[in-house]
Amino acid sequence: MPDTLAIKRISATPSALIPLNSLRSGGPVYSKLVDISKCIGCKGCEVACKEWNDLKVEQTTNFGSFQSHKDLSSNTWLLMRFNEVEVGDDLSWMIKKDACLHCEEPGCLFSCPAPGAIVQYQNGIVDFNQDHCIGCQYCVSGCPFDIPRFDKETKTVAKCNMCIDRVEAGLEPACVKTCPTNAIEWGIKEDMLALADKKLDRLRERGYEHAAIYNPGGVGGTHMMYVVPHGDRLEDYSLPAHPTASPGQLRGLNVLQRVGSYLLGFGVISAFVHFLAVGPESPEESA
Amino acid sequence: MATPLLHRFSFFERIVHWVVGVTFVVLLATGLAFAYPALFWLTTVLGGGAAARALHPQIGSLFGVGMLCMFGLWVRDMFLDGQDRAWLGAIKHYVTHDRDKVPPAGKYNAGQKLFFWVQSLLGIVFIVTGGLLWFPELFGAAWLNTARLLHYAATLGGGLFLIVHVYLGTIAYPGTARGMIEGKVTPAWAKLHHPRWSGDRVDR
Ligand code: HEM
Ligand code: SF4
Ligand code: SF4
């Protein structure tokens, strides 16, 4: 029986670069599939997320939108965003299920300096372990989707954990369970990709010629994928067209850090060698 | 020995220097801990990862104030003159202790002056990029990632220069550290390392 919680990567350990590949790998790799065209905007998923994960309720205000909250927070891990956009002469909601996409190559984990604060499982889930978090928020700038949120009280960061406690027990995440239209599906990633293809065919028949699947390669694919009716208008959904797990600056930082460790060591050794070669220069000697 | 000692650094100068020195070393230790997982244990010095993350920017602020004072105290002695340029040209004789071929230095030699300017410049980089990283909510990801890159680049530069600085100030040139601890140096030390300055002192 493969282990559903076999670990793939742990932040700030060698496994962040070379994923672990233990005997216990080979279990199912899951994915959510969000079919935006089927969402009726009921926000049941938001409520289910709060309930299952025991997240604090936040006072909301009417800011002239159908959306419940203005933004994600350390206590709001899932937010249905209702972007109002004109399509032809019509108003359209470009709905986005805003939550962690559980990237195959998680920028958050690569950025994190605290060993064990972020863990990626072989099943695709990326989870934060607040016990090891030092509150630096590097994961926030490392995430190409702007997902992790800092909690000022606990000084740690939080985000969707794909209901890992449910998945471990063989259940689907709470939002999937609750969705009345099956706009959110859950299963083995390959099956979800096949299902997405069927959905695309149907959407194209219905006239959404640019319908597309969002499973961006820049982060190695994601474990929450979207079926996007207007695939040519990703920015209207607040979906980045070319997300990357390792932006140029952080790649540069990694190179510099490696070179730097040798340079610093070399500096200390050089000083020592200089001392052995020419020794101290005392006033008494040369006077 | 009855020779009177020469006054080199005032009490305030020494306090300022050691505030900068001690805070810098603590910042270097915790900063390297954040950069290198294998060195993460260094955060223990300040009570663990979370405490180190909270204290690093606070200690950094103290470092920043120290650097400002240091700059104000010493800047007028740090401009390079003609002899300093000649000194730089002869730097290889300085390294090999070929004293006869090294043009005489004033209160600070050209290397020390350059160290001062480099550290002042890096100090600005540290403070600006560190400020961004301290309040990440206020800035976008691209800014923060750039800040991380520059903050580390400054650490590398500052760290390398610090190795040289500490080496020269302690074991390479006996009698130097005394100047930064007691504030006084021997005339022989001054004549060897800072002939033009020691001349000044004698004239006065
Ligand atoms: C903690 C280790 C350090 C030690 C042991 C140390 C030691 C010394 C000594 C002995 C001097 C006197 C040199 C002389 O009389 O000519 C000095 C001067 C000076 N120190 Fe440090 N220092 C340390 C850290 C730092 C740091 C971190 C900075 C700045 C970022 C710094 C900046 C300076 C400057 C600008 C001078 C005057 C110019 C020079 O001597 O290069 N020091 N230090
Ligand atoms: S979406 Fe952001 S927080 Fe989620 S796994 Fe990807 S990088 Fe990490
Ligand atoms: S805030 Fe926590 S989880 Fe995020 S990068 Fe820093 S230590 Fe890692």
Coordinates of C-alpha atoms and ligand atoms in Angstrom, one line a residue:
Chain A
M1 CA 0.0 0.0 0.0
P2 CA 1.7 3.2 -1.1
D3 CA 1.9 5.9 1.5
T4 CA -0.5 8.8 0.7
L5 CA 1.7 11.2 2.7
A6 CA 5.1 10.2 1.3
I7 CA 7.3 13.4 1.2
K8 CA 8.7 14.8 -2.0
R9 CA 10.4 18.1 -0.9
I10 CA 11.1 19.9 2.3
S11 CA 12.0 23.6 2.3
A12 CA 15.6 24.6 3.0
T13 CA 16.9 21.0 2.7
P14 CA 18.7 19.3 -0.2
S15 CA 15.3 17.8 -1.2
A16 CA 14.2 21.3 -2.3
L17 CA 16.6 20.9 -5.2
I18 CA 16.6 17.1 -5.7
P19 CA 13.2 15.7 -4.8
L20 CA 13.1 12.7 -2.5
N21 CA 12.2 9.5 -4.3
S22 CA 11.6 7.0 -1.6
L23 CA 10.3 3.4 -1.8
R24 CA 7.1 4.9 -0.5
S25 CA 6.6 7.1 -3.5
G26 CA 4.4 5.9 -6.3
G27 CA 1.1 6.6 -4.6
P28 CA -1.7 8.5 -6.3
V29 CA -1.0 12.0 -7.6
Y30 CA -4.1 14.1 -7.2
S31 CA -5.4 17.2 -8.7
K32 CA -8.5 19.5 -8.4
L33 CA -10.1 20.5 -11.6
V34 CA -12.1 23.8 -11.5
D35 CA -14.6 24.2 -14.3
I36 CA -15.2 27.9 -14.2
S37 CA -18.1 27.6 -16.7
K38 CA -20.0 25.5 -14.2
C39 CA -19.7 27.8 -11.2
I40 CA -23.0 29.5 -10.2
G41 CA -21.3 31.7 -7.7
C42 CA -22.9 30.3 -4.5
K43 CA -19.6 30.4 -2.5
G44 CA -20.5 27.2 -0.8
C45 CA -16.9 26.2 -1.2
E46 CA -15.7 29.2 0.7
V47 CA -18.0 28.3 3.6
A48 CA -16.9 24.6 3.5
C49 CA -13.3 25.7 3.6
K50 CA -13.8 27.9 6.7
E51 CA -15.8 25.2 8.4
W52 CA -13.5 22.2 7.8
N53 CA -10.3 24.1 8.5
D54 CA -11.8 26.0 11.5
L55 CA -10.8 29.4 10.2
K56 CA -11.9 32.6 11.8
V57 CA -14.8 34.5 10.3
E58 CA -13.9 37.9 9.1
Q59 CA -16.2 40.9 9.0
T60 CA -17.0 41.6 5.3
T61 CA -18.2 44.9 3.8
N62 CA -20.1 45.6 0.6
F63 CA -17.6 47.1 -1.8
G64 CA -19.9 47.0 -4.8
S65 CA -19.0 43.5 -5.9
F66 CA -20.5 40.1 -5.8
Q67 CA -17.3 38.9 -4.1
S68 CA -17.4 38.1 -0.4
H69 CA -14.0 39.3 0.7
K70 CA -11.6 41.8 -0.9
D71 CA -8.6 39.5 -0.6
L72 CA -7.3 36.3 0.8
S73 CA -6.0 36.3 4.3
S74 CA -4.4 34.0 6.8
N75 CA -7.9 33.0 7.8
T76 CA -9.5 33.0 4.3
W77 CA -7.7 30.4 2.2
L78 CA -10.2 30.4 -0.6
L79 CA -11.9 33.3 -2.3
M80 CA -14.1 33.2 -5.3
R81 CA -13.1 36.3 -7.3
F82 CA -15.8 37.8 -9.5
N83 CA -14.0 40.0 -12.0
E84 CA -16.5 42.0 -14.0
V85 CA -15.5 42.2 -17.7
E86 CA -17.2 43.1 -20.9
V87 CA -17.4 40.3 -23.5
G88 CA -18.9 41.7 -26.7
D89 CA -21.8 43.9 -25.5
D90 CA -22.4 41.7 -22.4
L91 CA -21.2 41.8 -18.9
S92 CA -19.4 38.7 -17.9
W93 CA -18.1 37.4 -14.6
M94 CA -14.6 36.0 -15.0
I95 CA -14.7 33.9 -11.9
K96 CA -11.5 32.7 -10.4
K97 CA -11.2 30.2 -7.5
D98 CA -8.4 32.0 -5.8
A99 CA -6.4 29.6 -3.6
C100 CA -3.1 27.8 -3.6
L101 CA -2.6 25.9 -6.9
H102 CA -0.3 23.3 -5.3
C103 CA 2.4 23.8 -7.9
E104 CA 4.5 20.8 -9.0
E105 CA 7.5 23.2 -8.7
P106 CA 6.5 25.4 -5.8
G107 CA 8.1 28.8 -5.8
C108 CA 7.1 29.3 -2.2
L109 CA 9.1 26.2 -1.1
F110 CA 12.1 27.1 -3.2
S111 CA 12.2 30.6 -1.5
C112 CA 11.8 29.4 2.1
P113 CA 14.9 29.6 4.3
A114 CA 13.4 27.7 7.2
P115 CA 14.0 23.9 7.1
G116 CA 10.7 22.1 7.3
A117 CA 8.4 25.1 7.1
I118 CA 7.0 24.1 3.7
V119 CA 6.6 20.4 2.7
Q120 CA 5.5 19.0 -0.6
Y121 CA 4.1 15.5 -0.7
Q122 CA 4.4 13.0 -3.5
N123 CA 0.6 13.3 -3.9
G124 CA 1.0 16.9 -5.1
I125 CA 0.0 18.8 -2.0
V126 CA 2.1 21.7 -0.8
D127 CA 1.6 22.4 2.9
F128 CA 3.0 24.9 5.4
N129 CA 4.2 23.8 8.8
Q130 CA 3.8 26.8 10.9
D131 CA 5.9 25.3 13.7
H132 CA 9.0 25.8 11.6
C133 CA 8.0 29.0 10.0
I134 CA 10.2 32.0 10.9
G135 CA 7.8 34.6 9.4
C136 CA 10.2 36.0 6.8
Q137 CA 7.5 36.0 4.1
Y138 CA 9.9 35.0 1.4
C139 CA 7.3 32.5 0.3
V140 CA 4.9 35.3 -0.4
S141 CA 7.3 36.9 -3.0
G142 CA 8.4 33.5 -4.2
C143 CA 4.8 32.5 -5.1
P144 CA 3.9 33.4 -8.7
F145 CA 0.2 33.4 -7.7
D146 CA 0.3 35.7 -4.7
I147 CA -1.2 33.1 -2.4
P148 CA 0.4 32.8 1.0
R149 CA -0.8 35.4 3.6
F150 CA 1.1 36.5 6.7
D151 CA -0.7 36.5 10.0
K152 CA 0.4 39.4 12.2
E153 CA -0.6 37.7 15.4
T154 CA 1.1 34.3 14.9
K155 CA 3.9 35.8 12.8
T156 CA 3.6 32.9 10.4
V157 CA 2.1 32.3 7.0
A158 CA -0.9 30.3 6.0
K159 CA -2.7 29.1 2.9
C160 CA -4.9 26.3 1.5
N161 CA -3.5 22.9 2.5
M162 CA -5.8 21.0 0.1
C163 CA -7.5 19.6 3.2
I164 CA -4.6 17.3 3.6
D165 CA -6.2 15.7 6.6
R166 CA -9.2 14.6 4.5
V167 CA -7.1 13.5 1.6
E168 CA -5.0 11.4 3.9
A169 CA -8.2 9.6 5.0
G170 CA -9.2 9.0 1.4
L171 CA -11.7 11.9 1.2
E172 CA -11.9 14.7 -1.2
P173 CA -11.2 18.3 -0.1
A174 CA -14.1 20.1 1.6
C175 CA -14.7 22.5 -1.3
V176 CA -15.0 19.6 -3.7
K177 CA -17.4 17.8 -1.4
T178 CA -19.7 20.8 -1.1
C179 CA -19.9 22.2 -4.6
P180 CA -23.5 21.7 -5.8
T181 CA -22.7 21.8 -9.5
N182 CA -19.5 19.7 -9.5
A183 CA -17.7 22.8 -10.8
I184 CA -14.8 21.5 -8.6
E185 CA -13.8 18.0 -9.3
W186 CA -11.1 15.9 -7.6
G187 CA -9.2 12.8 -8.6
I188 CA -6.0 11.3 -10.0
K189 CA -4.3 14.1 -12.0
E190 CA -4.3 12.1 -15.2
D191 CA -8.0 11.4 -15.0
M192 CA -8.6 15.1 -14.3
L193 CA -6.6 16.0 -17.5
A194 CA -8.7 13.6 -19.5
L195 CA -11.9 15.0 -18.0
A196 CA -10.6 18.5 -18.8
D197 CA -10.2 17.6 -22.4
K198 CA -13.8 16.4 -22.6
K199 CA -14.9 19.6 -21.0
L200 CA -12.9 21.7 -23.5
D201 CA -14.6 19.8 -26.4
R202 CA -18.0 20.6 -25.0
L203 CA -17.2 24.3 -24.4
R204 CA -15.8 24.7 -27.9
E205 CA -19.1 23.1 -29.2
R206 CA -20.9 25.8 -27.3
G207 CA -18.9 28.5 -29.0
Y208 CA -16.1 29.1 -26.5
E209 CA -13.5 28.7 -29.2
H210 CA -10.6 29.9 -26.9
A211 CA -11.5 27.6 -24.1
A212 CA -8.3 26.3 -22.5
I213 CA -7.0 24.3 -19.6
Y214 CA -4.8 26.2 -17.1
N215 CA -2.0 23.9 -15.9
P216 CA 1.0 26.2 -16.4
G217 CA 4.3 24.6 -17.4
G218 CA 6.4 27.4 -15.8
V219 CA 5.6 25.8 -12.4
G220 CA 5.8 22.3 -13.7
G221 CA 2.0 22.1 -13.8
T222 CA -0.4 22.5 -10.9
H223 CA -2.5 20.3 -8.7
M224 CA -5.4 22.6 -9.0
M225 CA -6.1 23.1 -12.7
Y226 CA -8.7 25.3 -14.3
V227 CA -10.9 24.9 -17.3
V228 CA -11.1 28.5 -18.6
P229 CA -13.9 29.4 -21.0
H230 CA -12.1 32.5 -22.3
G231 CA -8.6 31.0 -22.5
D232 CA -7.3 34.0 -24.5
R233 CA -8.2 36.4 -21.7
L234 CA -6.2 34.9 -18.7
E235 CA -5.4 38.3 -17.2
D236 CA -9.2 39.0 -16.9
Y237 CA -9.3 36.0 -14.6
S238 CA -6.3 37.3 -12.7
L239 CA -4.4 34.2 -13.9
P240 CA -0.8 35.0 -14.8
A241 CA -0.1 33.9 -18.4
H242 CA 3.5 32.9 -17.7
P243 CA 4.0 32.1 -14.0
T244 CA 7.5 31.0 -13.0
A245 CA 8.7 29.1 -10.0
S246 CA 12.2 30.7 -10.1
P247 CA 12.2 34.3 -11.3
G248 CA 15.5 35.7 -12.6
Q249 CA 16.4 37.5 -9.4
L250 CA 16.1 34.3 -7.4
R251 CA 18.0 32.2 -9.9
G252 CA 20.7 34.9 -9.7
L253 CA 20.5 34.8 -5.9
N254 CA 21.1 31.0 -5.9
V255 CA 24.1 31.2 -8.2
L256 CA 25.6 34.1 -6.2
Q257 CA 25.0 32.2 -2.9
R258 CA 26.9 29.2 -4.2
V259 CA 29.7 31.2 -5.6
G260 CA 29.6 33.3 -2.4
S261 CA 30.1 30.3 0.0
Y262 CA 33.3 29.4 -1.9
L263 CA 34.5 33.0 -2.0
L264 CA 34.0 33.5 1.8
G265 CA 35.8 30.3 2.5
F266 CA 38.5 31.3 0.1
G267 CA 38.8 34.7 1.9
V268 CA 39.4 33.1 5.3
I269 CA 41.9 30.6 3.8
S270 CA 43.8 33.3 1.9
A271 CA 44.2 35.4 5.1
F272 CA 45.5 32.3 6.9
V273 CA 47.9 31.5 4.0
H274 CA 49.1 35.1 3.9
F275 CA 49.8 34.9 7.6
L276 CA 51.8 31.7 7.2
A277 CA 53.7 33.2 4.2
V278 CA 54.6 36.6 5.4
G279 CA 53.6 36.5 9.1
P280 CA 52.7 39.5 11.3
E281 CA 54.4 42.9 10.8
S282 CA 55.4 44.2 14.2
P283 CA 56.9 47.6 14.8
E284 CA 59.7 46.2 16.9
E285 CA 61.1 44.1 14.1
S286 CA 61.4 46.9 11.5
A287 CA 62.3 49.7 13.9
Chain B
M1 CA 58.7 51.6 28.4
A2 CA 58.3 55.3 29.2
T3 CA 57.4 56.4 25.6
P4 CA 54.1 58.2 25.7
L5 CA 51.3 56.6 23.7
L6 CA 49.7 58.4 20.8
H7 CA 46.0 59.1 21.0
R8 CA 44.3 57.4 18.0
F9 CA 40.5 57.0 18.6
S10 CA 38.3 58.8 21.1
F11 CA 35.9 57.0 23.4
F12 CA 33.0 57.9 21.2
E13 CA 34.8 56.7 18.0
R14 CA 35.5 53.4 19.6
I15 CA 31.9 52.9 20.9
V16 CA 30.6 53.7 17.4
H17 CA 33.1 51.4 15.8
W18 CA 32.2 48.5 18.1
V19 CA 28.5 49.0 17.8
V20 CA 29.0 48.7 14.0
G21 CA 31.4 45.8 14.4
V22 CA 29.4 43.7 16.9
T23 CA 26.0 44.3 15.1
F24 CA 27.6 43.5 11.8
V25 CA 29.0 40.2 13.0
V26 CA 25.6 39.2 14.5
L27 CA 23.9 40.3 11.3
L28 CA 26.3 38.3 9.2
A29 CA 25.8 35.2 11.3
T30 CA 22.0 35.3 11.1
G31 CA 22.0 36.5 7.5
L32 CA 24.2 33.5 6.4
A33 CA 21.8 31.3 8.4
F34 CA 18.9 32.5 6.2
A35 CA 21.0 32.1 3.1
Y36 CA 22.4 28.7 3.8
P37 CA 20.2 25.9 5.2
A38 CA 23.4 24.1 6.5
L39 CA 24.1 27.2 8.6
F40 CA 20.5 27.6 9.9
W41 CA 21.7 26.5 13.3
L42 CA 23.4 29.9 13.6
T43 CA 20.0 31.4 14.4
T44 CA 20.3 29.7 17.8
V45 CA 22.7 32.5 18.7
L46 CA 19.6 34.8 18.8
G47 CA 17.2 32.2 20.2
G48 CA 16.0 30.3 17.1
G49 CA 14.7 31.0 13.6
A50 CA 11.7 33.1 14.4
A51 CA 13.6 35.2 17.0
A52 CA 16.5 35.7 14.6
R53 CA 14.1 36.8 11.9
A54 CA 12.5 39.3 14.3
L55 CA 15.8 40.6 15.7
H56 CA 17.8 40.8 12.5
P57 CA 16.1 43.9 11.2
Q58 CA 16.1 45.5 14.6
I59 CA 19.8 44.9 15.0
G60 CA 20.2 46.1 11.4
S61 CA 18.6 49.4 12.5
L62 CA 21.3 49.8 15.2
F63 CA 23.9 49.0 12.6
G64 CA 22.5 51.6 10.3
V65 CA 22.6 54.3 13.0
G66 CA 26.2 53.2 13.8
M67 CA 27.2 53.5 10.2
L68 CA 25.8 57.0 10.0
C69 CA 27.7 58.1 13.0
M70 CA 30.9 56.4 11.7
F71 CA 30.5 58.2 8.4
G72 CA 30.0 61.5 10.0
L73 CA 33.0 61.0 12.4
W74 CA 35.5 59.8 9.9
V75 CA 34.5 61.0 6.4
R76 CA 36.8 64.1 6.4
D77 CA 39.9 61.9 6.9
M78 CA 38.9 59.5 4.2
F79 CA 39.5 61.4 0.9
L80 CA 42.3 60.0 -1.1
D81 CA 45.3 62.2 -1.9
G82 CA 48.2 61.9 -4.4
Q83 CA 50.3 59.8 -2.0
D84 CA 47.3 57.5 -1.5
R85 CA 47.1 56.9 -5.2
A86 CA 50.8 56.1 -5.2
W87 CA 50.2 53.7 -2.2
L88 CA 47.6 51.9 -4.3
G89 CA 50.0 51.5 -7.1
A90 CA 52.5 49.9 -4.7
I91 CA 49.9 47.7 -3.1
K92 CA 51.8 44.5 -3.9
H93 CA 54.8 45.7 -1.8
Y94 CA 52.3 46.4 1.0
V95 CA 51.0 42.8 0.9
T96 CA 54.5 41.3 0.9
H97 CA 55.7 43.7 3.7
D98 CA 58.3 45.4 1.5
R99 CA 58.0 48.6 3.6
D100 CA 60.7 50.5 1.8
K101 CA 58.7 50.5 -1.4
V102 CA 55.4 51.6 0.2
P103 CA 54.6 55.3 0.0
P104 CA 53.9 56.6 3.6
A105 CA 50.3 56.6 4.7
G106 CA 48.5 59.3 6.7
K107 CA 46.1 58.6 9.5
Y108 CA 44.6 55.9 7.3
N109 CA 46.2 54.2 4.3
A110 CA 44.5 54.1 1.0
G111 CA 43.3 50.5 1.6
Q112 CA 41.6 51.6 4.8
K113 CA 40.0 54.6 3.1
L114 CA 38.6 52.4 0.3
F115 CA 37.3 50.0 2.9
F116 CA 35.5 52.9 4.5
W117 CA 33.9 54.0 1.2
V118 CA 33.0 50.5 0.2
Q119 CA 31.4 49.8 3.6
S120 CA 29.5 53.1 3.5
L121 CA 28.2 52.2 0.1
L122 CA 27.2 48.7 1.1
G123 CA 25.7 50.2 4.3
I124 CA 23.3 52.1 2.1
V125 CA 22.5 49.0 0.1
F126 CA 21.9 47.0 3.3
I127 CA 19.6 49.6 4.8
V128 CA 17.5 50.2 1.7
T129 CA 17.1 46.6 0.7
G130 CA 16.8 45.5 4.3
G131 CA 14.0 48.0 4.8
L132 CA 12.1 46.5 1.9
L133 CA 12.5 43.0 3.2
W134 CA 11.4 44.2 6.7
F135 CA 8.0 45.4 5.4
P136 CA 7.3 43.0 2.5
E137 CA 3.6 43.8 2.6
L138 CA 4.3 47.2 1.1
F139 CA 6.2 46.0 -2.0
G140 CA 5.6 43.7 -4.9
A141 CA 7.3 40.4 -5.5
A142 CA 9.7 41.7 -8.1
W143 CA 11.0 44.4 -5.8
L144 CA 11.4 42.0 -2.9
N145 CA 13.2 39.4 -5.0
T146 CA 15.5 42.1 -6.3
A147 CA 16.1 43.3 -2.8
R148 CA 17.0 39.7 -1.7
L149 CA 19.6 39.5 -4.5
L150 CA 21.1 42.9 -3.6
H151 CA 21.0 42.3 0.1
Y152 CA 23.0 39.1 -0.4
A153 CA 25.4 40.7 -2.8
A154 CA 26.1 43.3 -0.2
T155 CA 26.6 40.6 2.4
L156 CA 29.1 38.9 0.2
G157 CA 31.1 42.1 -0.4
G158 CA 30.9 43.2 3.2
G159 CA 31.8 39.7 4.4
L160 CA 34.9 39.5 2.2
F161 CA 36.1 42.9 3.1
L162 CA 35.5 42.2 6.8
I163 CA 37.7 39.1 6.6
V164 CA 40.6 41.3 5.4
H165 CA 39.7 44.0 7.8
V166 CA 39.7 41.8 10.9
Y167 CA 42.8 39.9 9.8
L168 CA 44.8 43.1 9.3
G169 CA 43.4 44.8 12.4
T170 CA 44.2 41.9 14.7
I171 CA 46.8 39.2 14.0
A172 CA 48.5 40.7 10.9
Y173 CA 49.5 44.0 12.5
P174 CA 50.1 43.5 16.2
G175 CA 49.3 46.7 18.1
T176 CA 46.5 47.8 15.8
A177 CA 43.6 46.4 17.8
R178 CA 44.9 48.3 20.8
G179 CA 44.1 51.5 19.1
M180 CA 40.4 50.5 18.7
I181 CA 40.2 49.1 22.3
E182 CA 42.2 51.5 24.4
G183 CA 42.2 54.3 21.9
K184 CA 46.0 54.6 22.0
V185 CA 48.9 53.2 19.9
T186 CA 52.7 53.2 20.4
P187 CA 54.8 55.7 18.4
A188 CA 56.7 52.7 16.8
W189 CA 53.4 51.3 15.5
A190 CA 52.4 54.7 14.1
K191 CA 55.8 55.2 12.5
L192 CA 55.6 51.9 10.8
H193 CA 52.0 51.9 9.6
H194 CA 51.1 55.6 9.4
P195 CA 54.3 57.6 9.1
R196 CA 52.7 60.8 7.9
W197 CA 50.2 60.7 10.7
S198 CA 52.8 60.0 13.3
G199 CA 54.8 63.0 12.0
D200 CA 51.6 65.1 12.5
R201 CA 51.3 63.9 16.0
V202 CA 54.9 64.7 16.9
D203 CA 54.7 68.2 15.5
R204 CA 51.7 69.0 17.6
Ligands
HEM1 C1 34.1 42.7 14.4 C2 35.2 42.7 13.8 C3 36.1 44.0 13.6 C4 37.3 44.2 14.1 C5 38.1 43.2 15.0 C6 37.7 45.5 13.7 C7 38.9 46.1 14.1 C8 39.3 47.4 13.7 C9 40.5 48.0 14.1 C10 41.6 47.4 15.0 C11 40.6 49.3 13.5 C12 41.7 50.3 13.7 C13 42.5 50.4 12.5 C14 43.5 51.5 12.6 O1 43.8 51.9 13.8 O2 44.1 51.9 11.6 C15 39.3 49.4 12.8 C16 39.0 50.5 12.0 C17 37.9 50.6 11.2 N1 36.8 49.8 11.2 FE1 36.8 47.9 12.1 N2 36.7 46.1 13.0 C18 35.7 45.2 12.9 C19 34.5 45.4 12.3 C20 34.2 46.5 11.5 C21 33.0 46.6 10.6 C22 31.9 45.6 10.5 C23 33.1 47.8 10.0 C24 32.1 48.4 9.0 C25 31.2 47.9 8.4 C26 34.3 48.4 10.4 C27 34.8 49.6 9.9 C28 35.9 50.2 10.2 C29 36.5 51.4 9.6 C30 35.8 52.2 8.5 C31 37.7 51.7 10.3 C32 38.6 52.8 10.0 C33 39.4 52.6 8.7 C34 40.1 51.3 8.7 O3 40.9 51.1 9.7 O4 40.0 50.5 7.8 N3 35.0 47.6 11.3 N4 38.6 48.3 12.9
SF4_2 S1 0.4 28.5 -5.6 FE1 2.0 29.7 -4.5 S2 1.7 28.9 -2.4 FE2 0.7 27.4 -3.7 S3 2.2 25.9 -4.1 FE3 2.3 27.4 -5.8 S4 3.9 28.8 -5.1 FE4 3.3 27.6 -3.3
SF4_3 S1 7.2 33.0 6.0 FE1 7.5 30.9 6.8 S2 6.9 29.5 5.2 FE2 7.2 31.5 4.3 S3 9.3 31.5 3.5 FE3 9.4 32.4 5.5 S4 9.8 30.7 6.9 FE4 9.1 29.8 5.0

